[in-house]
mmCIF file of C-alpha atoms and ligand atoms in Angstrom:
data_model
loop_
_atom_site.group_PDB
_atom_site.id
_atom_site.type_symbol
_atom_site.label_atom_id
_atom_site.label_comp_id
_atom_site.label_asym_id
_atom_site.label_seq_id
_atom_site.Cartn_x
_atom_site.Cartn_y
_atom_site.Cartn_z
ATOM 1 C CA MET A 37 22.828 -85.867 2.705
ATOM 2 C CA GLY A 38 20.580 -82.784 3.064
ATOM 3 C CA PHE A 39 16.943 -82.541 2.177
ATOM 4 C CA THR A 40 14.902 -79.706 0.696
ATOM 5 C CA MET A 41 11.920 -78.390 2.622
ATOM 6 C CA ALA A 42 8.756 -78.281 0.493
ATOM 7 C CA LYS A 43 7.802 -74.721 -0.400
ATOM 8 C CA LYS A 44 4.700 -73.193 1.093
ATOM 9 C CA VAL A 45 1.906 -72.753 -1.434
ATOM 10 C CA ALA A 46 -0.198 -69.655 -2.084
ATOM 11 C CA VAL A 47 -3.232 -69.191 -4.329
ATOM 12 C CA VAL A 48 -4.147 -65.685 -5.508
ATOM 13 C CA THR A 49 -7.485 -65.252 -7.303
ATOM 14 C CA GLY A 50 -7.824 -62.658 -10.060
ATOM 15 C CA SER A 51 -4.055 -62.510 -10.436
ATOM 16 C CA ALA A 52 -3.599 -62.279 -14.208
ATOM 17 C CA GLY A 53 -3.143 -58.521 -13.749
ATOM 18 C CA GLY A 54 -3.648 -55.576 -11.400
ATOM 19 C CA LEU A 55 -3.174 -55.872 -7.644
ATOM 20 C CA GLY A 56 -3.478 -59.678 -7.747
ATOM 21 C CA ARG A 57 -0.471 -60.005 -10.025
ATOM 22 C CA GLY A 58 1.557 -57.752 -7.719
ATOM 23 C CA ILE A 59 0.556 -59.863 -4.727
ATOM 24 C CA ALA A 60 1.476 -63.105 -6.512
ATOM 25 C CA GLU A 61 4.903 -61.715 -7.506
ATOM 26 C CA ARG A 62 5.589 -60.633 -3.934
ATOM 27 C CA LEU A 63 4.540 -63.975 -2.420
ATOM 28 C CA ALA A 64 6.816 -65.713 -4.941
ATOM 29 C CA LYS A 65 9.694 -63.494 -3.715
ATOM 30 C CA ASP A 66 8.752 -64.499 -0.172
ATOM 31 C CA GLY A 67 9.374 -68.122 -1.165
ATOM 32 C CA PHE A 68 5.908 -69.445 -1.957
ATOM 33 C CA ALA A 69 5.065 -71.686 -4.885
ATOM 34 C CA ILE A 70 2.279 -69.772 -6.586
ATOM 35 C CA VAL A 71 -1.051 -70.640 -8.129
ATOM 36 C CA ILE A 72 -2.256 -67.763 -10.282
ATOM 37 C CA HIS A 73 -5.901 -67.750 -11.285
ATOM 38 C CA ASP A 74 -8.261 -65.656 -13.364
ATOM 39 C CA ILE A 75 -11.388 -65.720 -15.511
ATOM 40 C CA ASN A 76 -9.361 -64.064 -18.309
ATOM 41 C CA GLU A 77 -7.570 -67.079 -19.796
ATOM 42 C CA GLU A 78 -5.507 -65.192 -22.367
ATOM 43 C CA LEU A 79 -4.047 -62.734 -19.853
ATOM 44 C CA LEU A 80 -3.539 -65.548 -17.340
ATOM 45 C CA ASN A 81 -1.487 -67.581 -19.848
ATOM 46 C CA GLN A 82 0.603 -64.517 -20.669
ATOM 47 C CA THR A 83 1.254 -63.830 -16.981
ATOM 48 C CA GLU A 84 2.151 -67.465 -16.332
ATOM 49 C CA THR A 85 4.718 -67.362 -19.142
ATOM 50 C CA GLU A 86 6.224 -64.137 -17.770
ATOM 51 C CA PHE A 87 6.386 -65.595 -14.251
ATOM 52 C CA LYS A 88 8.117 -68.743 -15.539
ATOM 53 C CA ASP A 89 10.568 -66.620 -17.541
ATOM 54 C CA ASN A 90 11.402 -64.878 -14.251
ATOM 55 C CA GLY A 91 12.065 -68.188 -12.509
ATOM 56 C CA ILE A 92 8.865 -68.255 -10.439
ATOM 57 C CA GLU A 93 7.507 -71.679 -9.492
ATOM 58 C CA VAL A 94 3.973 -71.204 -10.766
ATOM 59 C CA THR A 95 0.923 -72.970 -12.089
ATOM 60 C CA SER A 96 -2.268 -71.381 -13.388
ATOM 61 C CA PHE A 97 -5.962 -72.172 -13.185
ATOM 62 C CA VAL A 98 -8.833 -70.617 -15.118
ATOM 63 C CA GLY A 99 -11.951 -70.165 -13.017
ATOM 64 C CA ASP A 100 -14.817 -67.947 -11.976
ATOM 65 C CA VAL A 101 -14.815 -67.071 -8.270
ATOM 66 C CA SER A 102 -18.598 -66.741 -8.282
ATOM 67 C CA LYS A 103 -18.899 -70.484 -8.965
ATOM 68 C CA ARG A 104 -18.467 -72.481 -5.779
ATOM 69 C CA GLU A 105 -17.302 -75.598 -7.655
ATOM 70 C CA ASP A 106 -14.620 -73.560 -9.453
ATOM 71 C CA GLN A 107 -13.221 -72.394 -6.122
ATOM 72 C CA PHE A 108 -13.002 -75.950 -4.788
ATOM 73 C CA ALA A 109 -11.440 -77.072 -8.106
ATOM 74 C CA LEU A 110 -8.880 -74.255 -7.776
ATOM 75 C CA VAL A 111 -7.808 -75.491 -4.348
ATOM 76 C CA GLN A 112 -7.682 -79.069 -5.661
ATOM 77 C CA HIS A 113 -5.445 -77.894 -8.509
ATOM 78 C CA ALA A 114 -3.073 -76.285 -5.990
ATOM 79 C CA VAL A 115 -2.924 -79.500 -3.963
ATOM 80 C CA ASP A 116 -2.553 -81.744 -7.040
ATOM 81 C CA THR A 117 0.289 -79.552 -8.351
ATOM 82 C CA PHE A 118 2.209 -78.589 -5.233
ATOM 83 C CA GLY A 119 0.927 -81.068 -2.623
ATOM 84 C CA ARG A 120 -0.594 -78.615 -0.138
ATOM 85 C CA LEU A 121 -2.107 -75.197 0.478
ATOM 86 C CA ASP A 122 -0.874 -72.583 2.976
ATOM 87 C CA VAL A 123 -2.293 -69.219 1.900
ATOM 88 C CA PHE A 124 -5.425 -68.356 -0.086
ATOM 89 C CA VAL A 125 -5.899 -64.774 -1.283
ATOM 90 C CA ASN A 126 -9.458 -63.837 -2.305
ATOM 91 C CA ASN A 127 -8.354 -60.973 -4.525
ATOM 92 C CA ALA A 128 -10.670 -61.094 -7.580
ATOM 93 C CA GLY A 129 -13.317 -58.395 -7.645
ATOM 94 C CA ILE A 130 -15.292 -56.175 -9.977
ATOM 95 C CA GLU A 131 -16.670 -52.653 -9.764
ATOM 96 C CA ALA A 132 -19.610 -50.526 -10.869
ATOM 97 C CA ALA A 133 -20.208 -46.772 -10.694
ATOM 98 C CA THR A 134 -23.930 -46.038 -10.745
ATOM 99 C CA PRO A 135 -26.156 -43.405 -9.134
ATOM 100 C CA LEU A 136 -28.130 -45.021 -6.302
ATOM 101 C CA LEU A 137 -31.507 -44.464 -7.964
ATOM 102 C CA GLU A 138 -30.336 -46.344 -11.065
ATOM 103 C CA ILE A 139 -28.854 -49.450 -9.415
ATOM 104 C CA ASP A 140 -30.673 -52.466 -10.858
ATOM 105 C CA GLU A 141 -30.944 -56.156 -10.109
ATOM 106 C CA ASN A 142 -28.417 -57.069 -12.760
ATOM 107 C CA GLU A 143 -25.716 -54.889 -11.154
ATOM 108 C CA LEU A 144 -26.531 -56.200 -7.675
ATOM 109 C CA GLN A 145 -26.343 -59.803 -8.842
ATOM 110 C CA ARG A 146 -23.122 -59.300 -10.805
ATOM 111 C CA LEU A 147 -21.210 -57.569 -8.025
ATOM 112 C CA PHE A 148 -22.521 -59.623 -5.136
ATOM 113 C CA SER A 149 -21.924 -62.920 -6.962
ATOM 114 C CA ILE A 150 -18.237 -62.102 -7.583
ATOM 115 C CA ASN A 151 -17.192 -59.842 -4.691
ATOM 116 C CA ALA A 152 -19.269 -61.363 -1.888
ATOM 117 C CA PHE A 153 -20.278 -64.913 -2.896
ATOM 118 C CA GLY A 154 -16.858 -65.409 -4.512
ATOM 119 C CA MET A 155 -15.033 -64.372 -1.356
ATOM 120 C CA LEU A 156 -17.177 -66.715 0.752
ATOM 121 C CA PHE A 157 -16.746 -69.660 -1.646
ATOM 122 C CA GLY A 158 -12.975 -69.130 -1.739
ATOM 123 C CA THR A 159 -12.886 -69.008 2.057
ATOM 124 C CA GLN A 160 -14.923 -72.228 2.278
ATOM 125 C CA ALA A 161 -12.707 -74.044 -0.237
ATOM 126 C CA ALA A 162 -9.458 -72.944 1.437
ATOM 127 C CA ALA A 163 -10.685 -73.632 4.982
ATOM 128 C CA THR A 164 -11.882 -77.121 4.010
ATOM 129 C CA GLN A 165 -8.386 -77.941 2.740
ATOM 130 C CA PHE A 166 -6.659 -76.373 5.774
ATOM 131 C CA ILE A 167 -8.846 -78.410 8.133
ATOM 132 C CA LYS A 168 -8.038 -81.576 6.158
ATOM 133 C CA GLN A 169 -4.284 -80.807 6.361
ATOM 134 C CA GLY A 170 -4.562 -80.082 10.093
ATOM 135 C CA GLY A 171 -1.857 -77.404 10.297
ATOM 136 C CA GLY A 172 -3.754 -74.142 9.996
ATOM 137 C CA GLY A 173 -3.475 -71.600 7.196
ATOM 138 C CA LYS A 174 -4.091 -68.017 6.156
ATOM 139 C CA ILE A 175 -7.065 -66.605 4.269
ATOM 140 C CA ILE A 176 -6.623 -63.023 3.087
ATOM 141 C CA SER A 177 -9.304 -61.142 1.164
ATOM 142 C CA ALA A 178 -9.659 -57.909 -0.799
ATOM 143 C CA SER A 179 -11.931 -55.409 0.861
ATOM 144 C CA SER A 180 -11.401 -51.676 0.180
ATOM 145 C CA ILE A 181 -11.606 -48.250 1.745
ATOM 146 C CA ALA A 182 -15.159 -48.720 0.440
ATOM 147 C CA GLY A 183 -15.504 -51.592 2.924
ATOM 148 C CA HIS A 184 -14.985 -49.114 5.756
ATOM 149 C CA GLU A 185 -16.809 -46.106 4.302
ATOM 150 C CA SER A 186 -19.372 -46.159 1.472
ATOM 151 C CA TYR A 187 -18.949 -43.794 -1.472
ATOM 152 C CA ALA A 188 -21.333 -41.894 -3.735
ATOM 153 C CA MET A 189 -21.773 -43.737 -7.056
ATOM 154 C CA LEU A 190 -20.131 -46.823 -5.541
ATOM 155 C CA GLY A 191 -23.181 -48.042 -3.609
ATOM 156 C CA THR A 192 -23.259 -51.669 -4.757
ATOM 157 C CA TYR A 193 -19.472 -51.964 -4.767
ATOM 158 C CA SER A 194 -19.191 -50.502 -1.263
ATOM 159 C CA ALA A 195 -21.884 -52.865 0.027
ATOM 160 C CA THR A 196 -19.989 -55.890 -1.329
ATOM 161 C CA LYS A 197 -16.752 -54.715 0.260
ATOM 162 C CA HIS A 198 -18.550 -54.346 3.624
ATOM 163 C CA VAL A 199 -19.653 -57.968 3.128
ATOM 164 C CA VAL A 200 -15.992 -58.983 2.784
ATOM 165 C CA ARG A 201 -15.252 -57.312 6.122
ATOM 166 C CA SER A 202 -18.239 -59.057 7.719
ATOM 167 C CA PHE A 203 -17.401 -62.568 6.447
ATOM 168 C CA THR A 204 -13.784 -61.968 7.482
ATOM 169 C CA GLN A 205 -14.908 -61.401 11.074
ATOM 170 C CA THR A 206 -17.279 -64.392 11.116
ATOM 171 C CA ALA A 207 -14.747 -66.720 9.470
ATOM 172 C CA SER A 208 -11.999 -65.651 11.867
ATOM 173 C CA LYS A 209 -14.194 -66.520 14.846
ATOM 174 C CA GLU A 210 -15.327 -69.903 13.489
ATOM 175 C CA LEU A 211 -11.967 -71.004 12.095
ATOM 176 C CA ALA A 212 -9.616 -69.896 14.879
ATOM 177 C CA LYS A 213 -9.856 -73.311 16.512
ATOM 178 C CA TYR A 214 -8.214 -74.789 13.389
ATOM 179 C CA LYS A 215 -5.371 -72.224 13.580
ATOM 180 C CA ILE A 216 -6.700 -70.507 10.477
ATOM 181 C CA ASN A 217 -6.150 -66.723 10.402
ATOM 182 C CA VAL A 218 -8.655 -64.761 8.337
ATOM 183 C CA ASN A 219 -7.887 -61.135 7.501
ATOM 184 C CA ALA A 220 -8.547 -58.621 4.743
ATOM 185 C CA TYR A 221 -6.669 -55.775 3.069
ATOM 186 C CA ALA A 222 -8.438 -52.521 2.325
ATOM 187 C CA PRO A 223 -6.610 -50.612 -0.435
ATOM 188 C CA GLY A 224 -7.370 -47.002 -1.312
ATOM 189 C CA VAL A 225 -7.004 -45.905 -4.927
ATOM 190 C CA ALA A 226 -4.637 -47.798 -7.229
ATOM 191 C CA LYS A 227 -4.342 -47.073 -10.932
ATOM 192 C CA THR A 228 -5.257 -50.512 -12.244
ATOM 193 C CA LYS A 229 -7.708 -51.407 -15.035
ATOM 194 C CA MET A 230 -10.432 -51.246 -12.374
ATOM 195 C CA TRP A 231 -9.824 -47.535 -11.853
ATOM 196 C CA ASP A 232 -9.577 -46.897 -15.612
ATOM 197 C CA ARG A 233 -13.097 -48.340 -15.917
ATOM 198 C CA LEU A 234 -14.387 -46.514 -12.813
ATOM 199 C CA ASP A 235 -13.106 -43.197 -14.114
ATOM 200 C CA ALA A 236 -14.806 -43.763 -17.499
ATOM 201 C CA GLU A 237 -18.102 -44.700 -15.802
ATOM 202 C CA MET A 238 -18.050 -41.732 -13.405
ATOM 203 C CA VAL A 239 -17.353 -39.344 -16.275
ATOM 204 C CA LYS A 240 -20.339 -40.799 -18.172
ATOM 205 C CA HIS A 241 -22.649 -40.028 -15.249
ATOM 206 C CA ASP A 242 -21.398 -36.472 -14.659
ATOM 207 C CA PRO A 243 -21.178 -34.089 -17.637
ATOM 208 C CA THR A 244 -18.945 -31.692 -15.656
ATOM 209 C CA LEU A 245 -16.161 -34.315 -15.559
ATOM 210 C CA LYS A 246 -13.636 -35.082 -18.287
ATOM 211 C CA PRO A 247 -11.565 -38.287 -18.527
ATOM 212 C CA GLY A 248 -9.157 -38.532 -15.589
ATOM 213 C CA ASP A 249 -11.110 -36.100 -13.379
ATOM 214 C CA ALA A 250 -12.749 -38.741 -11.187
ATOM 215 C CA PHE A 251 -9.431 -40.462 -10.527
ATOM 216 C CA ALA A 252 -7.804 -37.081 -9.848
ATOM 217 C CA LYS A 253 -10.589 -36.154 -7.422
ATOM 218 C CA TYR A 254 -10.273 -39.420 -5.506
ATOM 219 C CA THR A 255 -6.478 -39.199 -5.266
ATOM 220 C CA ALA A 256 -6.223 -35.481 -4.462
ATOM 221 C CA ASP A 257 -6.574 -35.868 -0.701
ATOM 222 C CA ILE A 258 -4.331 -38.877 -0.083
ATOM 223 C CA SER A 259 -2.160 -37.839 2.875
ATOM 224 C CA LEU A 260 0.990 -39.481 1.524
ATOM 225 C CA GLY A 261 0.570 -37.535 -1.709
ATOM 226 C CA ARG A 262 0.421 -40.251 -4.362
ATOM 227 C CA TYR A 263 -1.886 -42.961 -5.619
ATOM 228 C CA GLU A 264 -1.399 -46.563 -4.583
ATOM 229 C CA MET A 265 0.891 -49.049 -6.346
ATOM 230 C CA PRO A 266 0.444 -52.853 -6.392
ATOM 231 C CA ASP A 267 3.575 -53.162 -4.201
ATOM 232 C CA ASP A 268 1.920 -51.083 -1.459
ATOM 233 C CA VAL A 269 -0.849 -53.673 -1.242
ATOM 234 C CA ALA A 270 1.487 -56.630 -1.734
ATOM 235 C CA ASN A 271 3.627 -55.507 1.235
ATOM 236 C CA LEU A 272 0.620 -55.833 3.538
ATOM 237 C CA VAL A 273 -0.515 -59.149 2.053
ATOM 238 C CA SER A 274 3.029 -60.476 2.439
ATOM 239 C CA PHE A 275 2.882 -59.635 6.144
ATOM 240 C CA LEU A 276 -0.581 -61.209 6.529
ATOM 241 C CA ALA A 277 0.717 -64.351 4.806
ATOM 242 C CA SER A 278 3.760 -64.573 7.099
ATOM 243 C CA PRO A 279 4.207 -65.925 10.647
ATOM 244 C CA ASP A 280 4.707 -62.295 11.799
ATOM 245 C CA SER A 281 0.902 -61.876 11.639
ATOM 246 C CA ASP A 282 0.067 -65.083 13.518
ATOM 247 C CA TYR A 283 -1.592 -63.121 16.342
ATOM 248 C CA ILE A 284 -3.805 -61.068 14.001
ATOM 249 C CA THR A 285 -7.194 -62.351 12.873
ATOM 250 C CA GLY A 286 -10.576 -60.942 11.848
ATOM 251 C CA GLN A 287 -9.099 -57.592 10.781
ATOM 252 C CA THR A 288 -9.644 -55.546 7.639
ATOM 253 C CA ILE A 289 -6.500 -53.443 7.465
ATOM 254 C CA LEU A 290 -6.437 -50.146 5.578
ATOM 255 C CA VAL A 291 -3.523 -49.647 3.194
ATOM 256 C CA ASP A 292 -4.558 -46.393 1.529
ATOM 257 C CA GLY A 293 -1.791 -43.819 2.036
ATOM 258 C CA GLY A 294 -4.043 -41.976 4.483
ATOM 259 C CA MET A 295 -7.583 -41.646 3.152
ATOM 260 C CA VAL A 296 -9.878 -43.302 5.659
ATOM 261 C CA TYR A 297 -9.024 -43.182 9.363
ATOM 262 C CA ARG A 298 -10.402 -45.969 11.570
HETATM 263 N N1 LIG B 755 -7.745 -50.714 -7.792
HETATM 264 C C1 LIG B 755 -8.118 -50.173 -6.643
HETATM 265 O O1 LIG B 755 -7.972 -48.957 -6.439
HETATM 266 C C2 LIG B 755 -8.726 -51.002 -5.561
HETATM 267 C C3 LIG B 755 -8.994 -52.341 -5.712
HETATM 268 N N2 LIG B 755 -9.546 -53.057 -4.677
HETATM 269 C C4 LIG B 755 -9.850 -54.461 -4.803
HETATM 270 O O2 LIG B 755 -8.662 -55.178 -5.132
HETATM 271 C C5 LIG B 755 -8.976 -56.296 -5.950
HETATM 272 C C6 LIG B 755 -8.142 -56.228 -7.216
HETATM 273 O O3 LIG B 755 -8.458 -55.021 -7.904
HETATM 274 P P1 LIG B 755 -7.713 -54.538 -9.233
HETATM 275 O O4 LIG B 755 -6.460 -55.271 -9.413
HETATM 276 O O5 LIG B 755 -7.710 -53.077 -9.184
HETATM 277 O O6 LIG B 755 -8.777 -55.011 -10.341
HETATM 278 P P2 LIG B 755 -8.515 -55.381 -11.869
HETATM 279 O O7 LIG B 755 -9.835 -55.261 -12.540
HETATM 280 O O8 LIG B 755 -7.366 -54.616 -12.409
HETATM 281 O O9 LIG B 755 -8.104 -56.920 -11.792
HETATM 282 C C7 LIG B 755 -9.026 -57.863 -11.295
HETATM 283 C C8 LIG B 755 -8.723 -59.237 -11.891
HETATM 284 O O10 LIG B 755 -9.767 -60.111 -11.436
HETATM 285 C C9 LIG B 755 -10.216 -60.895 -12.533
HETATM 286 N N3 LIG B 755 -11.606 -61.314 -12.329
HETATM 287 C C10 LIG B 755 -12.711 -60.556 -12.448
HETATM 288 N N4 LIG B 755 -13.807 -61.301 -12.236
HETATM 289 C C11 LIG B 755 -13.383 -62.553 -11.960
HETATM 290 C C12 LIG B 755 -14.048 -63.752 -11.658
HETATM 291 N N5 LIG B 755 -15.379 -63.840 -11.615
HETATM 292 N N6 LIG B 755 -13.304 -64.861 -11.410
HETATM 293 C C13 LIG B 755 -11.956 -64.805 -11.510
HETATM 294 N N7 LIG B 755 -11.273 -63.682 -11.805
HETATM 295 C C14 LIG B 755 -11.980 -62.565 -12.022
HETATM 296 C C15 LIG B 755 -10.051 -59.971 -13.736
HETATM 297 O O11 LIG B 755 -10.036 -60.693 -14.964
HETATM 298 C C16 LIG B 755 -8.774 -59.233 -13.410
HETATM 299 O O12 LIG B 755 -7.641 -59.887 -13.941
HETATM 300 C C17 LIG B 755 -10.482 -56.239 -6.204
HETATM 301 O O13 LIG B 755 -11.149 -57.074 -5.288
HETATM 302 C C18 LIG B 755 -10.818 -54.779 -5.914
HETATM 303 O O14 LIG B 755 -12.158 -54.615 -5.532
HETATM 304 C C19 LIG B 755 -9.844 -52.468 -3.480
HETATM 305 C C20 LIG B 755 -9.602 -51.160 -3.285
HETATM 306 C C21 LIG B 755 -9.017 -50.311 -4.300
HETATM 307 C C1 LIG B 756 -11.855 -49.318 -6.310
HETATM 308 C C2 LIG B 756 -11.995 -48.980 -4.882
HETATM 309 O O1 LIG B 756 -12.163 -49.823 -4.066
HETATM 310 C C3 LIG B 756 -11.904 -47.640 -4.526
HETATM 311 C C4 LIG B 756 -12.841 -47.112 -3.559
HETATM 312 O O2 LIG B 756 -11.043 -46.957 -5.000
#
């Protein structure tokens, strides 16, 4: 009589839509049982239904990455549902487009609490579970081209994405002894809801721009000649979640079609 190997388990934060959803779909194709997660409960439920209709082994969890207890509860939900955790993707993030002289405390607190604190809390929750399990694991986080090079109007956002790169390096050094790989993906410009909002904000701040101009300006110089799709990002995350990347840690890898060269 044969036996079935338990599936590996991946959590993707902020995966009700956008890049996170694309990553979750790809990891499901790679054979993972998937925990999707978001602060937007309605969209999350809709996505969960669509995943189930497509035969994906999935569970969902509503949470706010900026709340440390939510991140630990998310990992607990993964373990309670599927018995273990193998990959944790800190994908959730938010943006702001504001001239430097107008950045206020509210914007700083909002972006840092989600993009930076959230990434750290997710890393802590996942690493705690990996250490308990004793078999290593993979933590993969969303940085950005803005985590390698800061942009006009994206001052706070860029700073938070540099924080992701920094915590990725520190975590990789501290967690290597537990066989935990910690890496980040740095996308360029993808046409998700985030960029719809960024374009609208940038247009508001510059009377010479009309809707679509900011996005067009950012995408004009991409070497490969097109804006990014969720699959472009998911391909890299799939690799970082797989044994093929076992000898890579502490890296923030650009996947931008040729925008920022490091
Ligand atoms: N779209 C792009 O061009 C780029 C995106 N990124 C990064 O990729 C990640 C995903 O971006 P997109 O899919 O474009 O964004 P998006 O705005 O389309 O989707 C983000 C998802 O995260 C969820 N979310 C927001 N705050 C949350 C919170 N506190 N807790 C839980 N979930 C929360 C949202 O509800 C949404 O479903 C972000 O970290 C972003 O900074 C990086 C570089 C480029
Ligand atoms: C949203 C984002 O990270 C950029 C710079 O496109």
